[in-house]
Amino acid sequence: MNGSDSNWRWRDSTGTATNAAMSQVADLRKAVTQLPVHERAALAEFLLDNLETAPLWVDDDEVERRSQELESGAVKGLTRDEFTRLCGH
């Protein structure tokens, strides 16, 4: 996230952008910037812990499968520079 509100579009369950949600987020952002750094860090940790995402771990079977894909040439690895560029840095 680059901090630019113009890049974010908040939508309700039907996909319609909602001004109320955008206003609430803007209010929250403003309030959060007033918190001391340790409280912002605690809030960030809380929010990240409560995201419903794919697991952040890789099991042994996946490691083995990916290793075989690399060794066989089925996939190509990335250099550090390629990885960094693809991550937007």
PDB file of N, CA and C in Angstrom:
ATOM      1  N   MET A   1       0.850  -1.169   0.000  1.00  0.00           N
ATOM      2  CA  MET A   1       0.000   0.000   0.000  1.00  0.00           C
ATOM      3  C   MET A   1       0.888   1.220   0.000  1.00  0.00           C
ATOM      4  N   ASN A   2       0.574   2.167  -0.877  1.00  0.00           N
ATOM      5  CA  ASN A   2       1.422   3.334  -0.978  1.00  0.00           C
ATOM      6  C   ASN A   2       0.849   4.543  -0.265  1.00  0.00           C
ATOM      7  N   GLY A   3      -0.286   4.391   0.415  1.00  0.00           N
ATOM      8  CA  GLY A   3      -0.854   5.481   1.183  1.00  0.00           C
ATOM      9  C   GLY A   3      -1.767   6.381   0.384  1.00  0.00           C
ATOM     10  N   SER A   4      -1.896   6.149  -0.895  1.00  0.00           N
ATOM     11  CA  SER A   4      -2.739   6.995  -1.729  1.00  0.00           C
ATOM     12  C   SER A   4      -4.166   6.493  -1.709  1.00  0.00           C
ATOM     13  N   ASP A   5      -5.079   7.299  -1.156  1.00  0.00           N
ATOM     14  CA  ASP A   5      -6.481   6.898  -1.083  1.00  0.00           C
ATOM     15  C   ASP A   5      -7.091   6.684  -2.458  1.00  0.00           C
ATOM     16  N   SER A   6      -6.573   7.346  -3.488  1.00  0.00           N
ATOM     17  CA  SER A   6      -7.151   7.228  -4.818  1.00  0.00           C
ATOM     18  C   SER A   6      -6.970   5.834  -5.400  1.00  0.00           C
ATOM     19  N   ASN A   7      -6.043   5.040  -4.859  1.00  0.00           N
ATOM     20  CA  ASN A   7      -5.830   3.691  -5.355  1.00  0.00           C
ATOM     21  C   ASN A   7      -6.760   2.668  -4.725  1.00  0.00           C
ATOM     22  N   TRP A   8      -7.550   3.056  -3.745  1.00  0.00           N
ATOM     23  CA  TRP A   8      -8.416   2.133  -3.032  1.00  0.00           C
ATOM     24  C   TRP A   8      -9.860   2.393  -3.386  1.00  0.00           C
ATOM     25  N   ARG A   9     -10.589   1.354  -3.671  1.00  0.00           N
ATOM     26  CA  ARG A   9     -12.018   1.444  -3.961  1.00  0.00           C
ATOM     27  C   ARG A   9     -12.729   0.474  -3.020  1.00  0.00           C
ATOM     28  N   TRP A  10     -13.500   0.997  -2.115  1.00  0.00           N
ATOM     29  CA  TRP A  10     -14.220   0.174  -1.152  1.00  0.00           C
ATOM     30  C   TRP A  10     -15.569  -0.173  -1.726  1.00  0.00           C
ATOM     31  N   ARG A  11     -15.939  -1.422  -1.667  1.00  0.00           N
ATOM     32  CA  ARG A  11     -17.190  -1.883  -2.277  1.00  0.00           C
ATOM     33  C   ARG A  11     -17.990  -2.694  -1.272  1.00  0.00           C
ATOM     34  N   ASP A  12     -19.328  -2.617  -1.430  1.00  0.00           N
ATOM     35  CA  ASP A  12     -20.183  -3.422  -0.564  1.00  0.00           C
ATOM     36  C   ASP A  12     -20.277  -4.826  -1.145  1.00  0.00           C
ATOM     37  N   SER A  13     -21.122  -5.674  -0.567  1.00  0.00           N
ATOM     38  CA  SER A  13     -21.203  -7.069  -0.990  1.00  0.00           C
ATOM     39  C   SER A  13     -21.711  -7.225  -2.423  1.00  0.00           C
ATOM     40  N   THR A  14     -22.338  -6.197  -2.980  1.00  0.00           N
ATOM     41  CA  THR A  14     -22.805  -6.259  -4.363  1.00  0.00           C
ATOM     42  C   THR A  14     -21.773  -5.723  -5.335  1.00  0.00           C
ATOM     43  N   GLY A  15     -20.659  -5.202  -4.832  1.00  0.00           N
ATOM     44  CA  GLY A  15     -19.622  -4.656  -5.681  1.00  0.00           C
ATOM     45  C   GLY A  15     -19.750  -3.162  -5.902  1.00  0.00           C
ATOM     46  N   THR A  16     -20.720  -2.536  -5.243  1.00  0.00           N
ATOM     47  CA  THR A  16     -20.926  -1.102  -5.394  1.00  0.00           C
ATOM     48  C   THR A  16     -20.036  -0.339  -4.427  1.00  0.00           C
ATOM     49  N   ALA A  17     -19.343   0.666  -4.954  1.00  0.00           N
ATOM     50  CA  ALA A  17     -18.486   1.492  -4.093  1.00  0.00           C
ATOM     51  C   ALA A  17     -19.362   2.203  -3.069  1.00  0.00           C
ATOM     52  N   THR A  18     -18.910   2.246  -1.838  1.00  0.00           N
ATOM     53  CA  THR A  18     -19.700   2.880  -0.784  1.00  0.00           C
ATOM     54  C   THR A  18     -18.944   4.059  -0.206  1.00  0.00           C
ATOM     55  N   ASN A  19     -19.573   5.218  -0.260  1.00  0.00           N
ATOM     56  CA  ASN A  19     -18.967   6.421   0.303  1.00  0.00           C
ATOM     57  C   ASN A  19     -18.835   6.310   1.809  1.00  0.00           C
ATOM     58  N   ALA A  20     -19.807   5.672   2.468  1.00  0.00           N
ATOM     59  CA  ALA A  20     -19.756   5.541   3.923  1.00  0.00           C
ATOM     60  C   ALA A  20     -18.525   4.752   4.348  1.00  0.00           C
ATOM     61  N   ALA A  21     -18.244   3.658   3.665  1.00  0.00           N
ATOM     62  CA  ALA A  21     -17.076   2.844   4.009  1.00  0.00           C
ATOM     63  C   ALA A  21     -15.795   3.622   3.767  1.00  0.00           C
ATOM     64  N   MET A  22     -15.741   4.342   2.648  1.00  0.00           N
ATOM     65  CA  MET A  22     -14.541   5.130   2.350  1.00  0.00           C
ATOM     66  C   MET A  22     -14.348   6.212   3.399  1.00  0.00           C
ATOM     67  N   SER A  23     -15.438   6.817   3.849  1.00  0.00           N
ATOM     68  CA  SER A  23     -15.360   7.861   4.862  1.00  0.00           C
ATOM     69  C   SER A  23     -14.873   7.287   6.192  1.00  0.00           C
ATOM     70  N   GLN A  24     -15.377   6.108   6.554  1.00  0.00           N
ATOM     71  CA  GLN A  24     -14.952   5.469   7.800  1.00  0.00           C
ATOM     72  C   GLN A  24     -13.466   5.129   7.751  1.00  0.00           C
ATOM     73  N   VAL A  25     -13.011   4.626   6.627  1.00  0.00           N
ATOM     74  CA  VAL A  25     -11.601   4.273   6.492  1.00  0.00           C
ATOM     75  C   VAL A  25     -10.743   5.527   6.589  1.00  0.00           C
ATOM     76  N   ALA A  26     -11.169   6.598   5.944  1.00  0.00           N
ATOM     77  CA  ALA A  26     -10.418   7.857   6.012  1.00  0.00           C
ATOM     78  C   ALA A  26     -10.354   8.354   7.452  1.00  0.00           C
ATOM     79  N   ASP A  27     -11.472   8.255   8.173  1.00  0.00           N
ATOM     80  CA  ASP A  27     -11.492   8.672   9.584  1.00  0.00           C
ATOM     81  C   ASP A  27     -10.557   7.805  10.424  1.00  0.00           C
ATOM     82  N   LEU A  28     -10.577   6.492  10.173  1.00  0.00           N
ATOM     83  CA  LEU A  28      -9.697   5.581  10.913  1.00  0.00           C
ATOM     84  C   LEU A  28      -8.230   5.891  10.633  1.00  0.00           C
ATOM     85  N   ARG A  29      -7.900   6.112   9.366  1.00  0.00           N
ATOM     86  CA  ARG A  29      -6.520   6.427   9.020  1.00  0.00           C
ATOM     87  C   ARG A  29      -6.049   7.685   9.736  1.00  0.00           C
ATOM     88  N   LYS A  30      -6.904   8.688   9.745  1.00  0.00           N
ATOM     89  CA  LYS A  30      -6.551   9.945  10.401  1.00  0.00           C
ATOM     90  C   LYS A  30      -6.325   9.721  11.898  1.00  0.00           C
ATOM     91  N   ALA A  31      -7.217   8.965  12.525  1.00  0.00           N
ATOM     92  CA  ALA A  31      -7.092   8.695  13.959  1.00  0.00           C
ATOM     93  C   ALA A  31      -5.841   7.873  14.257  1.00  0.00           C
ATOM     94  N   VAL A  32      -5.571   6.880  13.431  1.00  0.00           N
ATOM     95  CA  VAL A  32      -4.427   5.995  13.655  1.00  0.00           C
ATOM     96  C   VAL A  32      -3.115   6.761  13.561  1.00  0.00           C
ATOM     97  N   THR A  33      -3.035   7.728  12.667  1.00  0.00           N
ATOM     98  CA  THR A  33      -1.784   8.474  12.537  1.00  0.00           C
ATOM     99  C   THR A  33      -1.472   9.300  13.783  1.00  0.00           C
ATOM    100  N   GLN A  34      -2.468   9.501  14.621  1.00  0.00           N
ATOM    101  CA  GLN A  34      -2.264  10.263  15.853  1.00  0.00           C
ATOM    102  C   GLN A  34      -1.784   9.388  17.018  1.00  0.00           C
ATOM    103  N   LEU A  35      -1.828   8.065  16.830  1.00  0.00           N
ATOM    104  CA  LEU A  35      -1.402   7.144  17.889  1.00  0.00           C
ATOM    105  C   LEU A  35       0.118   7.109  17.996  1.00  0.00           C
ATOM    106  N   PRO A  36       0.609   6.841  19.211  1.00  0.00           N
ATOM    107  CA  PRO A  36       2.060   6.624  19.360  1.00  0.00           C
ATOM    108  C   PRO A  36       2.480   5.400  18.538  1.00  0.00           C
ATOM    109  N   VAL A  37       3.730   5.368  18.152  1.00  0.00           N
ATOM    110  CA  VAL A  37       4.236   4.302  17.293  1.00  0.00           C
ATOM    111  C   VAL A  37       3.966   2.905  17.870  1.00  0.00           C
ATOM    112  N   HIS A  38       4.142   2.700  19.167  1.00  0.00           N
ATOM    113  CA  HIS A  38       3.932   1.360  19.729  1.00  0.00           C
ATOM    114  C   HIS A  38       2.465   0.947  19.640  1.00  0.00           C
ATOM    115  N   GLU A  39       1.539   1.890  19.723  1.00  0.00           N
ATOM    116  CA  GLU A  39       0.121   1.563  19.587  1.00  0.00           C
ATOM    117  C   GLU A  39      -0.236   1.290  18.123  1.00  0.00           C
ATOM    118  N   ARG A  40       0.392   2.016  17.181  1.00  0.00           N
ATOM    119  CA  ARG A  40       0.167   1.733  15.758  1.00  0.00           C
ATOM    120  C   ARG A  40       0.693   0.346  15.412  1.00  0.00           C
ATOM    121  N   ALA A  41       1.841   0.001  15.982  1.00  0.00           N
ATOM    122  CA  ALA A  41       2.415  -1.326  15.734  1.00  0.00           C
ATOM    123  C   ALA A  41       1.505  -2.417  16.278  1.00  0.00           C
ATOM    124  N   ALA A  42       0.965  -2.210  17.469  1.00  0.00           N
ATOM    125  CA  ALA A  42       0.055  -3.195  18.060  1.00  0.00           C
ATOM    126  C   ALA A  42      -1.204  -3.330  17.215  1.00  0.00           C
ATOM    127  N   LEU A  43      -1.708  -2.208  16.708  1.00  0.00           N
ATOM    128  CA  LEU A  43      -2.893  -2.243  15.854  1.00  0.00           C
ATOM    129  C   LEU A  43      -2.593  -2.968  14.548  1.00  0.00           C
ATOM    130  N   ALA A  44      -1.445  -2.682  13.957  1.00  0.00           N
ATOM    131  CA  ALA A  44      -1.056  -3.360  12.720  1.00  0.00           C
ATOM    132  C   ALA A  44      -0.958  -4.868  12.936  1.00  0.00           C
ATOM    133  N   GLU A  45      -0.358  -5.263  14.040  1.00  0.00           N
ATOM    134  CA  GLU A  45      -0.241  -6.687  14.348  1.00  0.00           C
ATOM    135  C   GLU A  45      -1.621  -7.318  14.494  1.00  0.00           C
ATOM    136  N   PHE A  46      -2.523  -6.643  15.199  1.00  0.00           N
ATOM    137  CA  PHE A  46      -3.888  -7.135  15.378  1.00  0.00           C
ATOM    138  C   PHE A  46      -4.586  -7.305  14.023  1.00  0.00           C
ATOM    139  N   LEU A  47      -4.478  -6.294  13.172  1.00  0.00           N
ATOM    140  CA  LEU A  47      -5.149  -6.351  11.877  1.00  0.00           C
ATOM    141  C   LEU A  47      -4.586  -7.469  11.008  1.00  0.00           C
ATOM    142  N   LEU A  48      -3.270  -7.597  10.970  1.00  0.00           N
ATOM    143  CA  LEU A  48      -2.653  -8.653  10.170  1.00  0.00           C
ATOM    144  C   LEU A  48      -3.018 -10.035  10.686  1.00  0.00           C
ATOM    145  N   ASP A  49      -3.076 -10.188  12.002  1.00  0.00           N
ATOM    146  CA  ASP A  49      -3.436 -11.477  12.590  1.00  0.00           C
ATOM    147  C   ASP A  49      -4.871 -11.866  12.279  1.00  0.00           C
ATOM    148  N   ASN A  50      -5.708 -10.876  11.967  1.00  0.00           N
ATOM    149  CA  ASN A  50      -7.120 -11.150  11.732  1.00  0.00           C
ATOM    150  C   ASN A  50      -7.501 -11.197  10.263  1.00  0.00           C
ATOM    151  N   LEU A  51      -6.526 -11.140   9.368  1.00  0.00           N
ATOM    152  CA  LEU A  51      -6.811 -11.297   7.945  1.00  0.00           C
ATOM    153  C   LEU A  51      -7.062 -12.766   7.644  1.00  0.00           C
ATOM    154  N   GLU A  52      -8.028 -13.011   6.811  1.00  0.00           N
ATOM    155  CA  GLU A  52      -8.295 -14.384   6.390  1.00  0.00           C
ATOM    156  C   GLU A  52      -7.586 -14.596   5.058  1.00  0.00           C
ATOM    157  N   THR A  53      -6.401 -15.169   5.139  1.00  0.00           N
ATOM    158  CA  THR A  53      -5.596 -15.370   3.939  1.00  0.00           C
ATOM    159  C   THR A  53      -5.096 -16.800   3.886  1.00  0.00           C
ATOM    160  N   ALA A  54      -4.373 -17.078   2.834  1.00  0.00           N
ATOM    161  CA  ALA A  54      -3.724 -18.375   2.715  1.00  0.00           C
ATOM    162  C   ALA A  54      -2.711 -18.514   3.842  1.00  0.00           C
ATOM    163  N   PRO A  55      -2.451 -19.723   4.259  1.00  0.00           N
ATOM    164  CA  PRO A  55      -1.468 -19.924   5.329  1.00  0.00           C
ATOM    165  C   PRO A  55      -0.102 -19.384   4.923  1.00  0.00           C
ATOM    166  N   LEU A  56       0.664 -18.957   5.919  1.00  0.00           N
ATOM    167  CA  LEU A  56       1.980 -18.380   5.668  1.00  0.00           C
ATOM    168  C   LEU A  56       3.098 -19.407   5.812  1.00  0.00           C
ATOM    169  N   TRP A  57       2.748 -20.657   5.841  1.00  0.00           N
ATOM    170  CA  TRP A  57       3.751 -21.703   5.972  1.00  0.00           C
ATOM    171  C   TRP A  57       3.693 -22.591   4.731  1.00  0.00           C
ATOM    172  N   VAL A  58       4.752 -23.336   4.548  1.00  0.00           N
ATOM    173  CA  VAL A  58       4.832 -24.268   3.430  1.00  0.00           C
ATOM    174  C   VAL A  58       5.128 -25.639   4.017  1.00  0.00           C
ATOM    175  N   ASP A  59       4.323 -26.628   3.630  1.00  0.00           N
ATOM    176  CA  ASP A  59       4.559 -27.966   4.176  1.00  0.00           C
ATOM    177  C   ASP A  59       5.641 -28.692   3.365  1.00  0.00           C
ATOM    178  N   ASP A  60       6.127 -29.795   3.904  1.00  0.00           N
ATOM    179  CA  ASP A  60       7.229 -30.532   3.286  1.00  0.00           C
ATOM    180  C   ASP A  60       6.887 -31.016   1.880  1.00  0.00           C
ATOM    181  N   ASP A  61       5.634 -31.423   1.665  1.00  0.00           N
ATOM    182  CA  ASP A  61       5.238 -31.892   0.335  1.00  0.00           C
ATOM    183  C   ASP A  61       5.351 -30.783  -0.703  1.00  0.00           C
ATOM    184  N   GLU A  62       4.957 -29.576  -0.327  1.00  0.00           N
ATOM    185  CA  GLU A  62       5.055 -28.459  -1.262  1.00  0.00           C
ATOM    186  C   GLU A  62       6.516 -28.105  -1.542  1.00  0.00           C
ATOM    187  N   VAL A  63       7.344 -28.158  -0.525  1.00  0.00           N
ATOM    188  CA  VAL A  63       8.777 -27.890  -0.712  1.00  0.00           C
ATOM    189  C   VAL A  63       9.362 -28.900  -1.698  1.00  0.00           C
ATOM    190  N   GLU A  64       9.033 -30.150  -1.507  1.00  0.00           N
ATOM    191  CA  GLU A  64       9.537 -31.200  -2.394  1.00  0.00           C
ATOM    192  C   GLU A  64       9.039 -30.998  -3.820  1.00  0.00           C
ATOM    193  N   ARG A  65       7.754 -30.699  -3.982  1.00  0.00           N
ATOM    194  CA  ARG A  65       7.171 -30.488  -5.309  1.00  0.00           C
ATOM    195  C   ARG A  65       7.855 -29.316  -6.014  1.00  0.00           C
ATOM    196  N   ARG A  66       8.040 -28.216  -5.287  1.00  0.00           N
ATOM    197  CA  ARG A  66       8.667 -27.034  -5.896  1.00  0.00           C
ATOM    198  C   ARG A  66      10.135 -27.289  -6.232  1.00  0.00           C
ATOM    199  N   SER A  67      10.824 -28.025  -5.388  1.00  0.00           N
ATOM    200  CA  SER A  67      12.225 -28.373  -5.674  1.00  0.00           C
ATOM    201  C   SER A  67      12.320 -29.196  -6.948  1.00  0.00           C
ATOM    202  N   GLN A  68      11.417 -30.158  -7.100  1.00  0.00           N
ATOM    203  CA  GLN A  68      11.414 -30.996  -8.302  1.00  0.00           C
ATOM    204  C   GLN A  68      11.091 -30.169  -9.543  1.00  0.00           C
ATOM    205  N   GLU A  69      10.168 -29.221  -9.419  1.00  0.00           N
ATOM    206  CA  GLU A  69       9.834 -28.352 -10.551  1.00  0.00           C
ATOM    207  C   GLU A  69      11.046 -27.534 -10.993  1.00  0.00           C
ATOM    208  N   LEU A  70      11.786 -26.999 -10.024  1.00  0.00           N
ATOM    209  CA  LEU A  70      12.993 -26.227 -10.356  1.00  0.00           C
ATOM    210  C   LEU A  70      14.050 -27.109 -11.000  1.00  0.00           C
ATOM    211  N   GLU A  71      14.306 -28.274 -10.390  1.00  0.00           N
ATOM    212  CA  GLU A  71      15.345 -29.176 -10.895  1.00  0.00           C
ATOM    213  C   GLU A  71      15.013 -29.694 -12.292  1.00  0.00           C
ATOM    214  N   SER A  72      13.749 -29.931 -12.572  1.00  0.00           N
ATOM    215  CA  SER A  72      13.353 -30.464 -13.880  1.00  0.00           C
ATOM    216  C   SER A  72      13.310 -29.394 -14.957  1.00  0.00           C
ATOM    217  N   GLY A  73      13.333 -28.133 -14.543  1.00  0.00           N
ATOM    218  CA  GLY A  73      13.234 -27.044 -15.519  1.00  0.00           C
ATOM    219  C   GLY A  73      11.798 -26.678 -15.848  1.00  0.00           C
ATOM    220  N   ALA A  74      10.835 -27.287 -15.164  1.00  0.00           N
ATOM    221  CA  ALA A  74       9.422 -26.977 -15.417  1.00  0.00           C
ATOM    222  C   ALA A  74       9.096 -25.535 -15.053  1.00  0.00           C
ATOM    223  N   VAL A  75       9.820 -25.001 -14.085  1.00  0.00           N
ATOM    224  CA  VAL A  75       9.663 -23.601 -13.707  1.00  0.00           C
ATOM    225  C   VAL A  75      11.049 -22.978 -13.614  1.00  0.00           C
ATOM    226  N   LYS A  76      11.088 -21.665 -13.731  1.00  0.00           N
ATOM    227  CA  LYS A  76      12.356 -20.941 -13.654  1.00  0.00           C
ATOM    228  C   LYS A  76      12.342 -20.108 -12.373  1.00  0.00           C
ATOM    229  N   GLY A  77      13.419 -20.163 -11.635  1.00  0.00           N
ATOM    230  CA  GLY A  77      13.534 -19.348 -10.435  1.00  0.00           C
ATOM    231  C   GLY A  77      13.765 -17.888 -10.778  1.00  0.00           C
ATOM    232  N   LEU A  78      13.630 -17.028  -9.792  1.00  0.00           N
ATOM    233  CA  LEU A  78      13.852 -15.598  -9.965  1.00  0.00           C
ATOM    234  C   LEU A  78      15.160 -15.183  -9.311  1.00  0.00           C
ATOM    235  N   THR A  79      15.818 -14.218  -9.920  1.00  0.00           N
ATOM    236  CA  THR A  79      16.958 -13.616  -9.242  1.00  0.00           C
ATOM    237  C   THR A  79      16.395 -12.685  -8.164  1.00  0.00           C
ATOM    238  N   ARG A  80      17.265 -12.254  -7.268  1.00  0.00           N
ATOM    239  CA  ARG A  80      16.825 -11.322  -6.223  1.00  0.00           C
ATOM    240  C   ARG A  80      16.295 -10.028  -6.842  1.00  0.00           C
ATOM    241  N   ASP A  81      16.977  -9.535  -7.881  1.00  0.00           N
ATOM    242  CA  ASP A  81      16.542  -8.312  -8.557  1.00  0.00           C
ATOM    243  C   ASP A  81      15.168  -8.488  -9.199  1.00  0.00           C
ATOM    244  N   GLU A  82      14.941  -9.629  -9.851  1.00  0.00           N
ATOM    245  CA  GLU A  82      13.630  -9.891 -10.457  1.00  0.00           C
ATOM    246  C   GLU A  82      12.540  -9.938  -9.397  1.00  0.00           C
ATOM    247  N   PHE A  83      12.820 -10.636  -8.292  1.00  0.00           N
ATOM    248  CA  PHE A  83      11.854 -10.745  -7.206  1.00  0.00           C
ATOM    249  C   PHE A  83      11.502  -9.362  -6.638  1.00  0.00           C
ATOM    250  N   THR A  84      12.533  -8.565  -6.385  1.00  0.00           N
ATOM    251  CA  THR A  84      12.329  -7.223  -5.840  1.00  0.00           C
ATOM    252  C   THR A  84      11.502  -6.366  -6.790  1.00  0.00           C
ATOM    253  N   ARG A  85      11.829  -6.430  -8.076  1.00  0.00           N
ATOM    254  CA  ARG A  85      11.080  -5.645  -9.078  1.00  0.00           C
ATOM    255  C   ARG A  85       9.619  -6.092  -9.122  1.00  0.00           C
ATOM    256  N   LEU A  86       9.380  -7.390  -9.105  1.00  0.00           N
ATOM    257  CA  LEU A  86       8.009  -7.909  -9.168  1.00  0.00           C
ATOM    258  C   LEU A  86       7.211  -7.569  -7.905  1.00  0.00           C
ATOM    259  N   CYS A  87       7.906  -7.331  -6.808  1.00  0.00           N
ATOM    260  CA  CYS A  87       7.232  -6.931  -5.569  1.00  0.00           C
ATOM    261  C   CYS A  87       6.945  -5.433  -5.540  1.00  0.00           C
ATOM    262  N   GLY A  88       7.368  -4.729  -6.601  1.00  0.00           N
ATOM    263  CA  GLY A  88       7.070  -3.320  -6.693  1.00  0.00           C
ATOM    264  C   GLY A  88       8.096  -2.403  -6.073  1.00  0.00           C
ATOM    265  N   HIS A  89       9.302  -2.880  -5.893  1.00  0.00           N
ATOM    266  CA  HIS A  89      10.360  -2.036  -5.298  1.00  0.00           C
ATOM    267  C   HIS A  89      11.434  -1.734  -6.302  1.00  0.00           C
TER     268      HIS A  89
END
